[in-house]
Coordinates of C-alpha atoms and ligand atoms in Angstrom, one line a residue:
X249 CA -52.2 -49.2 73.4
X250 CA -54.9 -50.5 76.0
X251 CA -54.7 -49.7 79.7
X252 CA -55.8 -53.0 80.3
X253 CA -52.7 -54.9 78.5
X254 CA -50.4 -52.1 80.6
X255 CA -51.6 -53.6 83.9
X256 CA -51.3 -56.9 82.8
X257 CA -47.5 -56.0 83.2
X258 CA -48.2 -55.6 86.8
X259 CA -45.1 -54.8 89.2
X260 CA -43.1 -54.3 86.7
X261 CA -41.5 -50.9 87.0
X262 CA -43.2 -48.4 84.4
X263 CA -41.9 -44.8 85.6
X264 CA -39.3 -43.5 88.0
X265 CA -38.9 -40.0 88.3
X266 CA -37.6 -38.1 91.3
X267 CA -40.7 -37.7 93.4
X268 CA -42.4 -41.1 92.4
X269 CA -41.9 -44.4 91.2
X270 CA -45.0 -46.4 89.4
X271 CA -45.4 -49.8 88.3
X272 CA -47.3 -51.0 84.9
X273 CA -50.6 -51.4 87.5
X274 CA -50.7 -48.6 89.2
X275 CA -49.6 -46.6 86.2
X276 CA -52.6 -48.5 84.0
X277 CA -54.9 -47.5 87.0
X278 CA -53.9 -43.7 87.3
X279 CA -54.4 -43.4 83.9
X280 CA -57.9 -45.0 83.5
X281 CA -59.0 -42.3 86.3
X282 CA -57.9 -39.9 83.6
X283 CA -59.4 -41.6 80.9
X284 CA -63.1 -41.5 82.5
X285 CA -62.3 -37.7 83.5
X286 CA -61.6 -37.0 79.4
X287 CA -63.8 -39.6 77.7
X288 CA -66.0 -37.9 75.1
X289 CA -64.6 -34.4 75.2
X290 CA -63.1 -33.6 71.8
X291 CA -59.5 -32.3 72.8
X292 CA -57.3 -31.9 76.2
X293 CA -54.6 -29.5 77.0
X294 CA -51.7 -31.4 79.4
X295 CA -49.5 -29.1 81.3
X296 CA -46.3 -30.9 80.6
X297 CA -44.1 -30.3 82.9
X298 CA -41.3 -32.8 83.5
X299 CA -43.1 -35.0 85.8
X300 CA -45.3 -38.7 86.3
X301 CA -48.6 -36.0 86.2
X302 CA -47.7 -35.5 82.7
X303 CA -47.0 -39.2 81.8
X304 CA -50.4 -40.6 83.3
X305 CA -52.3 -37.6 82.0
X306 CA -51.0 -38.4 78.2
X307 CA -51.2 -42.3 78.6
X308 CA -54.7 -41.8 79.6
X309 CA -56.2 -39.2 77.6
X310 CA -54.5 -41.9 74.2
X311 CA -56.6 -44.6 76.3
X312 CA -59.7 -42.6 76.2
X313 CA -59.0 -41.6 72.4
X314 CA -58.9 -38.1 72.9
X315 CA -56.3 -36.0 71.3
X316 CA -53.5 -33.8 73.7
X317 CA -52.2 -30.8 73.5
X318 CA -49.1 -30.9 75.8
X319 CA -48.5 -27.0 76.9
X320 CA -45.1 -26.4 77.7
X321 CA -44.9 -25.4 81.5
X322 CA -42.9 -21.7 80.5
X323 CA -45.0 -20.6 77.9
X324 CA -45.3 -17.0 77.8
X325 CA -48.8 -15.0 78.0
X326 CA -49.2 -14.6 74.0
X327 CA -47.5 -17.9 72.8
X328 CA -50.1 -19.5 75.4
X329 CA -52.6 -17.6 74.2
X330 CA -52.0 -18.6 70.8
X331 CA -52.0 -22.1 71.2
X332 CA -55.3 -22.4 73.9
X333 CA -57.1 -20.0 71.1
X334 CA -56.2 -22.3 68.0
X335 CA -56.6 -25.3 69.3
X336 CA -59.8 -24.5 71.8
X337 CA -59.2 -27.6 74.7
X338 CA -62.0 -28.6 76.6
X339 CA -60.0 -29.4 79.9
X340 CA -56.7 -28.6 81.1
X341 CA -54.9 -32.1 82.7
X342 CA -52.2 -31.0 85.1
X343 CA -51.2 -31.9 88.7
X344 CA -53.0 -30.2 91.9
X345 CA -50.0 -27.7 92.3
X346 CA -49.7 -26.8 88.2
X347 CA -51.8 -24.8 85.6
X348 CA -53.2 -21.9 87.9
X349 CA -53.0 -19.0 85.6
X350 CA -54.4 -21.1 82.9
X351 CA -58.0 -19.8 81.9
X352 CA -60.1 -23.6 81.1
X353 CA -61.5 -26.1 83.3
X354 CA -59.3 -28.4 85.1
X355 CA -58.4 -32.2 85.8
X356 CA -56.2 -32.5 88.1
X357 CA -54.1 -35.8 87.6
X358 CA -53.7 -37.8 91.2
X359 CA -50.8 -40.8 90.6
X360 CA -52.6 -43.0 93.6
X361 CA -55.8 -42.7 91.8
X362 CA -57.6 -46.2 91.0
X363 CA -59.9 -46.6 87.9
X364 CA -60.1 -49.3 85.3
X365 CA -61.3 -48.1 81.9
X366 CA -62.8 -49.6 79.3
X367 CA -61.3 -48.4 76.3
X368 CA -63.5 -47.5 72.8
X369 CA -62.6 -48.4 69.9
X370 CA -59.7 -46.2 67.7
X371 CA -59.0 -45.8 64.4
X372 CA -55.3 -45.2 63.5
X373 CA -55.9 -41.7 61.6
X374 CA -57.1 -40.6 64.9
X375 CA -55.2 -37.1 66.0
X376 CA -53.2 -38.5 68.9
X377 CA -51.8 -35.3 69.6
X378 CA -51.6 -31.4 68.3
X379 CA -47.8 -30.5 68.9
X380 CA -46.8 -26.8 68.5
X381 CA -43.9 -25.8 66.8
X382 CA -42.3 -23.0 65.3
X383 CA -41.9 -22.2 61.1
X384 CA -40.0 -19.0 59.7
X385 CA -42.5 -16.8 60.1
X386 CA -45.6 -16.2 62.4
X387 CA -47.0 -17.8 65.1
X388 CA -46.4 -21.9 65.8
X389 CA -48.4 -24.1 64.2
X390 CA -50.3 -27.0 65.9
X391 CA -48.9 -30.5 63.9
X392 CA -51.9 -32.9 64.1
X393 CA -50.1 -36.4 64.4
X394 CA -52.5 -39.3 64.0
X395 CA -51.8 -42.8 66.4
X396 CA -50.6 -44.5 63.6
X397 CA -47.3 -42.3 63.7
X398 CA -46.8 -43.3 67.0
X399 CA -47.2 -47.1 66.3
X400 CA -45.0 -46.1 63.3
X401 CA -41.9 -44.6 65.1
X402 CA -42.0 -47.1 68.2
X403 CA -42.0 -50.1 65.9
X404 CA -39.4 -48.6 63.7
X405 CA -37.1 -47.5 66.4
X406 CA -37.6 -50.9 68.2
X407 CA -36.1 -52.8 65.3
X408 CA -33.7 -50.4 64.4
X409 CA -32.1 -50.9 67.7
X410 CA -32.9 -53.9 69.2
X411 CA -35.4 -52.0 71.6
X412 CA -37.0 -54.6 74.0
X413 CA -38.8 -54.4 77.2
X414 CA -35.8 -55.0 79.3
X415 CA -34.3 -51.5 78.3
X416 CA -34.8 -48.9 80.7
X417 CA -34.4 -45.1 78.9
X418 CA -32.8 -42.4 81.2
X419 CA -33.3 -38.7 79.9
X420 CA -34.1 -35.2 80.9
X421 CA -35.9 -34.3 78.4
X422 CA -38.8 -31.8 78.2
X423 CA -42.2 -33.9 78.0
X424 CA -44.0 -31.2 75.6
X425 CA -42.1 -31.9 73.0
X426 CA -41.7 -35.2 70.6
X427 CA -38.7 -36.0 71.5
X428 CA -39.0 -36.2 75.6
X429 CA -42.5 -37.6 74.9
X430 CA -43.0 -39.9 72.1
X431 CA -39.6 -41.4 72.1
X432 CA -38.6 -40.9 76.1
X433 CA -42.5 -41.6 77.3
X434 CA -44.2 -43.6 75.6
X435 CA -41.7 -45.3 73.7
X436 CA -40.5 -47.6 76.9
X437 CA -44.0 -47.9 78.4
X438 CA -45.6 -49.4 74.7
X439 CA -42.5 -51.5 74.5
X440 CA -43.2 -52.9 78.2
X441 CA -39.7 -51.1 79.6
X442 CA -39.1 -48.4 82.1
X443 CA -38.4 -44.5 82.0
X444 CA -36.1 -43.3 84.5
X445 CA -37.1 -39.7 83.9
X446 CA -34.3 -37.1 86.1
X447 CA -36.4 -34.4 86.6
X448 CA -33.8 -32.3 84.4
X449 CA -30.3 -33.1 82.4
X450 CA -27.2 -33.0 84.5
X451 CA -24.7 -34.8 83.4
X452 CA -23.7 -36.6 86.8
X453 CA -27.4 -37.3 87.7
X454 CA -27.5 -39.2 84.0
X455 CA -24.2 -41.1 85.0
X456 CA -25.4 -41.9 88.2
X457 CA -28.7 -43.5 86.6
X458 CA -27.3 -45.6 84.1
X459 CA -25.5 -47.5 86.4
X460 CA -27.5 -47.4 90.4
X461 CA -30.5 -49.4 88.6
X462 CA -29.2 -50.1 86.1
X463 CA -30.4 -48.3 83.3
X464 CA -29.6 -49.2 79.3
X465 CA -30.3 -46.1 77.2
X466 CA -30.0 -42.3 77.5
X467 CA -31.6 -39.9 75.3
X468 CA -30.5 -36.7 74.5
X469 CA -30.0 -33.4 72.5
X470 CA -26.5 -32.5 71.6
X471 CA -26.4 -29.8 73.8
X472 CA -26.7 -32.5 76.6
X473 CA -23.8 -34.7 74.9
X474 CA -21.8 -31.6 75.1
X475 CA -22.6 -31.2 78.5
X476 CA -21.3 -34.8 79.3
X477 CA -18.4 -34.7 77.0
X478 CA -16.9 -32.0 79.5
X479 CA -18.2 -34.1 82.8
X480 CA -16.1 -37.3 81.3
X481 CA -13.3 -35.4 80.5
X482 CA -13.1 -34.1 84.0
X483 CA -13.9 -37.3 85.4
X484 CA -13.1 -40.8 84.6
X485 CA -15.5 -42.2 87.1
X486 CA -18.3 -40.5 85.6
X487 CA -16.7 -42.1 82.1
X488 CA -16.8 -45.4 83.1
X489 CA -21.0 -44.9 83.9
X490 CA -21.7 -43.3 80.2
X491 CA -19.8 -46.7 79.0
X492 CA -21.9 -48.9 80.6
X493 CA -24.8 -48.1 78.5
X494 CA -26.0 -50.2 76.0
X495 CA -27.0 -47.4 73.6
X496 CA -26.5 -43.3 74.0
X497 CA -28.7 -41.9 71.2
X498 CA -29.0 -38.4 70.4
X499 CA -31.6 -36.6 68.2
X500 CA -33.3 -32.8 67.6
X501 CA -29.9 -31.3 66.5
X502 CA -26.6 -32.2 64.4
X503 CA -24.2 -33.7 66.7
X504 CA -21.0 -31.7 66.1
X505 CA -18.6 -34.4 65.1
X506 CA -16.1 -33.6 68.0
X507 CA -18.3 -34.3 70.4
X508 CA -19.6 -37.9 69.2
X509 CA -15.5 -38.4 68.9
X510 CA -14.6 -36.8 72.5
X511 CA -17.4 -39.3 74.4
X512 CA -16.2 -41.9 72.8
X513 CA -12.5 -41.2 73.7
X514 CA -14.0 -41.0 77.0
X515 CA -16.3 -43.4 77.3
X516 CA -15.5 -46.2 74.3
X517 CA -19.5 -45.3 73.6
X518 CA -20.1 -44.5 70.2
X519 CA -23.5 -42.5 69.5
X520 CA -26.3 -43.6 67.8
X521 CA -28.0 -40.8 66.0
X522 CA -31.6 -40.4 64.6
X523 CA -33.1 -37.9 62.7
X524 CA -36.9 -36.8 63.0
X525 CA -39.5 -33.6 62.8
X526 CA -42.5 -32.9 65.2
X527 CA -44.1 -33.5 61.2
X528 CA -43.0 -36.4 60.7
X529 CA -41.6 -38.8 64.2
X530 CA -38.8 -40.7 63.4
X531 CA -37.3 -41.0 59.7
X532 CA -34.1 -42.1 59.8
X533 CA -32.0 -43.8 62.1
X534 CA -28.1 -45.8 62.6
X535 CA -28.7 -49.3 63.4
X536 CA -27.4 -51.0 66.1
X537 CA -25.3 -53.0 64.5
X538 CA -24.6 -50.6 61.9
X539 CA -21.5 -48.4 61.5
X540 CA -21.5 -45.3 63.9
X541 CA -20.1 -42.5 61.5
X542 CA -20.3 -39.3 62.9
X543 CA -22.0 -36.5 61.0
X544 CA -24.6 -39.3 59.6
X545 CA -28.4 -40.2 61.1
X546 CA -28.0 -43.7 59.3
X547 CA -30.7 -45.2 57.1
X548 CA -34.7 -44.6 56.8
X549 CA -36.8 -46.7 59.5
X550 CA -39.0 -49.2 58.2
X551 CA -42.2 -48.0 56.5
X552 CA -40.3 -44.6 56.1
X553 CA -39.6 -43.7 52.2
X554 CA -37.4 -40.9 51.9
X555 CA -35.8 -39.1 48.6
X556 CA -33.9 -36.1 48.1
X557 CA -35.1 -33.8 45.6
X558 CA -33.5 -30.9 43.7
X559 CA -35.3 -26.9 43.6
X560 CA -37.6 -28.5 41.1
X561 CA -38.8 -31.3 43.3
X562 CA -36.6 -33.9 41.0
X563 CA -35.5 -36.9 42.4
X564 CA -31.3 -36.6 43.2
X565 CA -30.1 -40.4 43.1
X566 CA -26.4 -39.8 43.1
X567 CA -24.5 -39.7 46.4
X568 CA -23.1 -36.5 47.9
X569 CA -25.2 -34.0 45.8
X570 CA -27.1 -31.8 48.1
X571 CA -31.0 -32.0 48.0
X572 CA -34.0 -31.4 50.1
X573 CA -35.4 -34.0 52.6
X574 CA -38.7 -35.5 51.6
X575 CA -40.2 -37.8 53.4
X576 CA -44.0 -39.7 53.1
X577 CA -44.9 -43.0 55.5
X578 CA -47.0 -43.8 57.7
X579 CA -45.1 -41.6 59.9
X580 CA -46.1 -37.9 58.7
X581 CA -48.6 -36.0 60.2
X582 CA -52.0 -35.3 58.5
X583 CA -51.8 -31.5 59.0
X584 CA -51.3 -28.2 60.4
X585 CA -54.2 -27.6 62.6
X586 CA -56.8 -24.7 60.8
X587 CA -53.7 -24.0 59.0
X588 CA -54.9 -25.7 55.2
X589 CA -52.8 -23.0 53.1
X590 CA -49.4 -24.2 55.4
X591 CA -50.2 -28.0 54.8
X592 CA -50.5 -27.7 51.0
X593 CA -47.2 -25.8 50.9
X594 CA -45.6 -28.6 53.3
X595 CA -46.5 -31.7 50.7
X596 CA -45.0 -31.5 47.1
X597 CA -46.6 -35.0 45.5
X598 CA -47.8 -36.3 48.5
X599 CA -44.5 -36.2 50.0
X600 CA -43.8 -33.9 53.2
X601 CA -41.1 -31.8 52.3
X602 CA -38.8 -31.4 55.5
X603 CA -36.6 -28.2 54.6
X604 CA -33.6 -29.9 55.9
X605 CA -30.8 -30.3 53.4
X606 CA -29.3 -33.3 52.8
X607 CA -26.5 -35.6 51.4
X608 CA -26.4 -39.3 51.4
X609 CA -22.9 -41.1 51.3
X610 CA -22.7 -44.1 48.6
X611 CA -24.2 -46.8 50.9
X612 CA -27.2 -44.6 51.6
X613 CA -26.4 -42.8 55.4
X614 CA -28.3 -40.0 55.7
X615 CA -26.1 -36.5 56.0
X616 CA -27.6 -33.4 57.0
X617 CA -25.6 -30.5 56.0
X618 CA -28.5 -27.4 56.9
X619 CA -31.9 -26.0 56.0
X620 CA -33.6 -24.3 53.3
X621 CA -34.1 -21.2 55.1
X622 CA -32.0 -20.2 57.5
X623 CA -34.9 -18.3 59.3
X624 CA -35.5 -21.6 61.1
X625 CA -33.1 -22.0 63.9
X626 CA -32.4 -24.7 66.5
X627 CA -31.0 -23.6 69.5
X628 CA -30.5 -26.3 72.2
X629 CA -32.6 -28.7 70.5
X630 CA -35.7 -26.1 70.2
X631 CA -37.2 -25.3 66.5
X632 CA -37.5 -21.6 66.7
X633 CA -38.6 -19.3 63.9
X634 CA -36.6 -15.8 63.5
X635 CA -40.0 -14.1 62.6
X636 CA -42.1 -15.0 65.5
X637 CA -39.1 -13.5 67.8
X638 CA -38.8 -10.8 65.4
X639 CA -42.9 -10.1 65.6
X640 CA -42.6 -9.7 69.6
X641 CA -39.5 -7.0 69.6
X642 CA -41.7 -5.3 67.1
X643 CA -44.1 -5.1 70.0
X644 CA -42.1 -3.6 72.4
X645 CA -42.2 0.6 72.4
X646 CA -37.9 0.4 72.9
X647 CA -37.9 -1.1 69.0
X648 CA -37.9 0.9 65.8
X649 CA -36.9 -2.0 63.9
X650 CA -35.8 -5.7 64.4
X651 CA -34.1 -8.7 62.4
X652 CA -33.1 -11.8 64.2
X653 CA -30.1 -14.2 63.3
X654 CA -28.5 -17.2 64.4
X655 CA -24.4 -18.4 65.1
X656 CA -22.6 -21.2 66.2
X657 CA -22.6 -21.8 69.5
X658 CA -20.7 -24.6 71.3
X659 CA -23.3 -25.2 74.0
X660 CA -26.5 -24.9 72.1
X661 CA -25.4 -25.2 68.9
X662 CA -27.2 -21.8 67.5
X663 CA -27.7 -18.5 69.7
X664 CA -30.2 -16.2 68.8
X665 CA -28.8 -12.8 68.0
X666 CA -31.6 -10.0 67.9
X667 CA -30.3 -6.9 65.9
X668 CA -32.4 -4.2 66.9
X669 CA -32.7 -0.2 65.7
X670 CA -34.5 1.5 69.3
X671 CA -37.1 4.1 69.0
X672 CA -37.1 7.3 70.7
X673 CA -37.6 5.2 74.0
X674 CA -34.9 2.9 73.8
X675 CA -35.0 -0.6 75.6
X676 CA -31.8 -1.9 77.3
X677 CA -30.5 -5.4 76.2
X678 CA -31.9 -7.4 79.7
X679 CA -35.1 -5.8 78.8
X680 CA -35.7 -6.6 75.2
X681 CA -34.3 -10.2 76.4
X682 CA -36.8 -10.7 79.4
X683 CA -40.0 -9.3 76.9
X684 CA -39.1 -12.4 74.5
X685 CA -38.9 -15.2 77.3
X686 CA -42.0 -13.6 79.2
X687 CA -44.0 -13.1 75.9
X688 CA -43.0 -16.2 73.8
X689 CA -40.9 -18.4 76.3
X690 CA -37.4 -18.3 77.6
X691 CA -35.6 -20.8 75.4
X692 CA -36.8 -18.2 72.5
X693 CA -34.9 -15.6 74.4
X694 CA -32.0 -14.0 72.2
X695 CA -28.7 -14.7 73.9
X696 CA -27.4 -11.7 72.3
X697 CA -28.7 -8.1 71.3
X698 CA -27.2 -5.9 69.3
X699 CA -27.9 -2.1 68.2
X700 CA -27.6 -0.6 65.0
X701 CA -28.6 2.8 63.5
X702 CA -30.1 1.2 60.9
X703 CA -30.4 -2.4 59.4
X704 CA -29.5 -3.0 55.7
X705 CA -32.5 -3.5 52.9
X706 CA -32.3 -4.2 49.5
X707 CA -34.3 -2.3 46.8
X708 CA -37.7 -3.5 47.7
X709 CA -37.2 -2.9 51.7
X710 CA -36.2 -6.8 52.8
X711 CA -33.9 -7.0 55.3
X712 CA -30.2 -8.1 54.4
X713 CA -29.5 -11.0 57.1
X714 CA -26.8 -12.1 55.6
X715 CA -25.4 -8.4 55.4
X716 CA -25.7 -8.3 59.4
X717 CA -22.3 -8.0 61.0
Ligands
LIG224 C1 -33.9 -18.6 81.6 N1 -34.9 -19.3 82.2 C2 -35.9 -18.4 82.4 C3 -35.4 -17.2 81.8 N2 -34.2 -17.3 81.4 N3 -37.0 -18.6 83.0 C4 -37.9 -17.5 83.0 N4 -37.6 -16.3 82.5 C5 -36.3 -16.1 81.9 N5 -36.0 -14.9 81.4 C6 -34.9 -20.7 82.6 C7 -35.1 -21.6 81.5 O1 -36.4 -21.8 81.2 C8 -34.4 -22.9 82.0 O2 -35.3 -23.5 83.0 C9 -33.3 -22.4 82.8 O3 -33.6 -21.0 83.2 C10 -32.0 -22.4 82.0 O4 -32.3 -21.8 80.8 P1 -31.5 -22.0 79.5 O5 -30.2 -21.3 79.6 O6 -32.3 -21.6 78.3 O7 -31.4 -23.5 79.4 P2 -30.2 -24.4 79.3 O8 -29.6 -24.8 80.6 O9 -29.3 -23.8 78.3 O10 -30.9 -25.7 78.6 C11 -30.2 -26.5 77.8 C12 -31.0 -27.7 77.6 C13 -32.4 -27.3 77.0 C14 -31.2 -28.5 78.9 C15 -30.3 -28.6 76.6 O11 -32.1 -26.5 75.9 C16 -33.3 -28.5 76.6 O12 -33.9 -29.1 77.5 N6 -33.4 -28.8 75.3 C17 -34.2 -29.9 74.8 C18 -35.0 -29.4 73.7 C19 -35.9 -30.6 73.1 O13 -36.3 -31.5 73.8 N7 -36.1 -30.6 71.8 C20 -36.8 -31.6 71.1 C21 -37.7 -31.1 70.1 P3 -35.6 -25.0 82.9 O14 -34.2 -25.7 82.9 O15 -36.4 -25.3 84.2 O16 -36.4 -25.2 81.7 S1 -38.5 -32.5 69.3 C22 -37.5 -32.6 67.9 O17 -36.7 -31.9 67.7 C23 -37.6 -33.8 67.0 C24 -38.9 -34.5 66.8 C25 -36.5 -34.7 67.3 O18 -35.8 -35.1 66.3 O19 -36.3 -35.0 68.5
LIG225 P1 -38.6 -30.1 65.6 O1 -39.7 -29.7 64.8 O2 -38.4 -29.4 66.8 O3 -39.1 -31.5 65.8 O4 -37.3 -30.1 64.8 C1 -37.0 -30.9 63.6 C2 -35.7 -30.5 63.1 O5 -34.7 -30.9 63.9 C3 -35.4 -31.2 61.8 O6 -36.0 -30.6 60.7 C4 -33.9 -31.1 61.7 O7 -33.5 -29.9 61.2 C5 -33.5 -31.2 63.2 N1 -33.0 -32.5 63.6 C6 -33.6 -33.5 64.2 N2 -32.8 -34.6 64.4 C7 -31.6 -34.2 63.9 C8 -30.3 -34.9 63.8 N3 -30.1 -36.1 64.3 N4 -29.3 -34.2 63.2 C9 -29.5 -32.9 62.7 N5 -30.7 -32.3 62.8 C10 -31.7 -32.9 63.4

């Protein structure tokens, strides 16, 4: 991506987010201010909070070639801790009223700021970004995603669904995550379209966007879509908006099969849905003009080769036998940052394997149906690990002992359930809730605590889960 082909688009409209609109010049021109202010350190933290700061800051530090770390605004002391430690920044990009508490030096990201930059030259194995995400056990890991994956998912997605520079993407997505970022971000502004970016999801502000502009696309989590399923229920105004759209896509999460068929009782909108890892981008996706079945994420992009294996890492060619994910294209990440013994363990052959569990129907639709361990839980459209929650109740002087489950929930799809056995000083429920969204951060929070005498083991001293109840 060059800044200099980005303000060739001129007045076109680039971002709109509550507090500021920018066009493809002044958006090219904020960002080569950032680029100058970056070019030659090794690595950048960006405080991503859901704002243009956060757009520019990204676009600018790609332009300048130097890989981001996007910090999510309400990470707690040791999560941020964590991530600043492993992945050692030399500059934190954030806006002038952002990033206080955070210990490194600081660029503060001005959207009226005027700089043209002349970018160096980039090889496409470049680290674009270090994304951190959560695994079963232990801290997050920092996914080192090379520019080619980018170039990869935008491309692939673009074909898949007819995605052109006249589409204009509404969401409310977080912008430290792939999802908000990659596909939300930069996927319109590399296209040459517009983000209309709401600042956060409400249903009726998403309604009202796709049709005051007008807008063409939303992106979402399920836990959004089941947020709007109840809005259009209630209100047949706000049903006629969602219809408008030319595509509603959802991703991060399985879309619960009632609530694809709800909207589009609704609306007449039928979701498209795609399937992807922080790992990996996008894999697969339903075309636009293919069949909308719900419970499927459709078919792999192109580039993407993906098999399903059995325990044995054996290819499973016949439809609606259950298999692991595996996945290899120029979309996979090259690693787990300082992390070698986690990225051997990720590739089996020199494919990634995804630990999602699959199905695919006879003409090839992707079905996911869980995940290997169920100590990996998504909750709202966050990948969270039951050991890293587990690790900071253990911390806390009100907890003997601690195991931490998922259930169904209608709003976020998972809750987290902490079972907890107290020590001599025992913690109350809000306190033991507040220590995981202060430490960690507060979509890690359990929804739920529950106290036992004791917790059941088996013979060697391993926790039951499936025995909690
Ligand atoms: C709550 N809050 C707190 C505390 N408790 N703040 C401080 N201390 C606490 N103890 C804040 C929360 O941070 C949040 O603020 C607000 O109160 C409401 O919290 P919560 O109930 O957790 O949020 P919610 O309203 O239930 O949020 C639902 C949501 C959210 C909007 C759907 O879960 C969300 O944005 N999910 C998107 C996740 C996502 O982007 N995943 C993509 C991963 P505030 O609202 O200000 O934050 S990428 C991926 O999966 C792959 C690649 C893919 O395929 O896309
Ligand atoms: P993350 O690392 O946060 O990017 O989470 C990746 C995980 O999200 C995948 O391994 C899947 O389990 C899940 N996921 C992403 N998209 C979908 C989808 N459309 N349907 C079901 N699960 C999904």
């Amino acid at each position: 991506m060059k800044l200099s082909d980005l303000g060739a688009a001129g007045s076109r409209l680039a971002l709109r987010f509550p507090e500021l609109t920018l066009d493809y010049a002044g958006l090219a021109a904020a960002s080569g201010a950032v680029a100058e202010a970056v070019a030659g350190k090794r690595r950048v933290a960006v405080y991503a909070s859901a704002r243009p700061h956060t757009a520019i800051a990204v676009l600018g530090a790609i332009a300048a070639g130097v890989p981001v770390v996007p910090l999510n605004p309400k990470l707690g002391d040791r999560e941020l801790t964590h991530i600043l430690t492993d992945s050692a920044p030399d500059l934190l990009l954030c806006a002038p009223d952002e990033g206080g508490h955070i210990a490194l030096d600081r660029h503060e990201v001005d959207p009226a700021a005027r700089a043209s930059f002349t970018e160096p030259a980039t090889d496409s194995e470049d680290p674009l970004f270090i994304v951190y995400t959560s695994g079963t056990t232990g801290a997050p890991k920092g996914v080192v995603q090379p520019r080619r994956s980018l170039e990869a998912t935008v491309s692939g997605l673009a074909e898949a669904w007819a995605w052109t520079a006249e589409d204009v993407v509404v969401h409310g997505l977080p912008l430290f995550h792939v999802h908000g970022l990659v596909l939300g971000t930069l996927g319109p502004i590399l296209l040459g379209g517009s983000v209309h970016h709401l600042g956060r999801f409400e249903a009726e502000a998403a309604a009202e966007a796709l049709t005051a502009y007008p807008s063409t696309m939303l992106f979402g989590v399920p836990t959004m879509y089941s947020r709007v399923a109840e809005a259009v229920e209630a209100d047949t105004g706000l049903a006629g908006r969602f219809g408008a759209a030319r595509l509603l896509v959802s991703g991060s999460a399985p879309l619960p099969a009632s609530v694809h068929k709800r909207i589009t009782a609704a609306t007449g909108q039928q979701i498209i849905e795609r399937y992807g890892l922080t790992e990996t981008f996008m894999n697969t996706s339903v075309r636009i003009d293919g069949e909308r079945r719900p419970g499927t994420v459709g078919l792999p992009l192109a580039g993407v080769d993906l098999r399903i294996t059995d325990d044995a890492g054996t290819e499973i060619g016949e439809p609606g036998l259950v298999g692991e994910v595996e996945v290899r294209g120029p979309n996979v990440f090259r690693e787990y940052l300082n992390r070698a013994d986690a990225t051997a363990e990720a590739f089996r052959d020199g494919w990634f394997r995804t630990g999602d569990m699959a199905t695919r129907d006879p003409d090839g639709y992707l079905r996911l149906v869980g995940r290997r361990s169920t100590d990996l839980i998504k909750s709202g459209g966050y990948r969270i690990g039951a050991g890293e929650i587990e690790n900071a109740l253990l911390e806390h002087p009100g907890v003997a002992e601690a195991a931490v489950t998922s259930e169904p929930d209608e709003d976020l799809g998972e809750r987290i359930i902490a079972w907890i056995v107290s020590s001599a000083s025992p913690a109350s429920e809000a306190e033991l809730i507040e220590h995981v969204a202060s430490t960690l951060t507060p979509h890690k929070r359990p929804r739920v605590v529950r106290f036992r005498e004791s917790l059941p083991r088996n013979d060697m001293g391993k926790i039951l889960k499936r025995s909690l109840g």
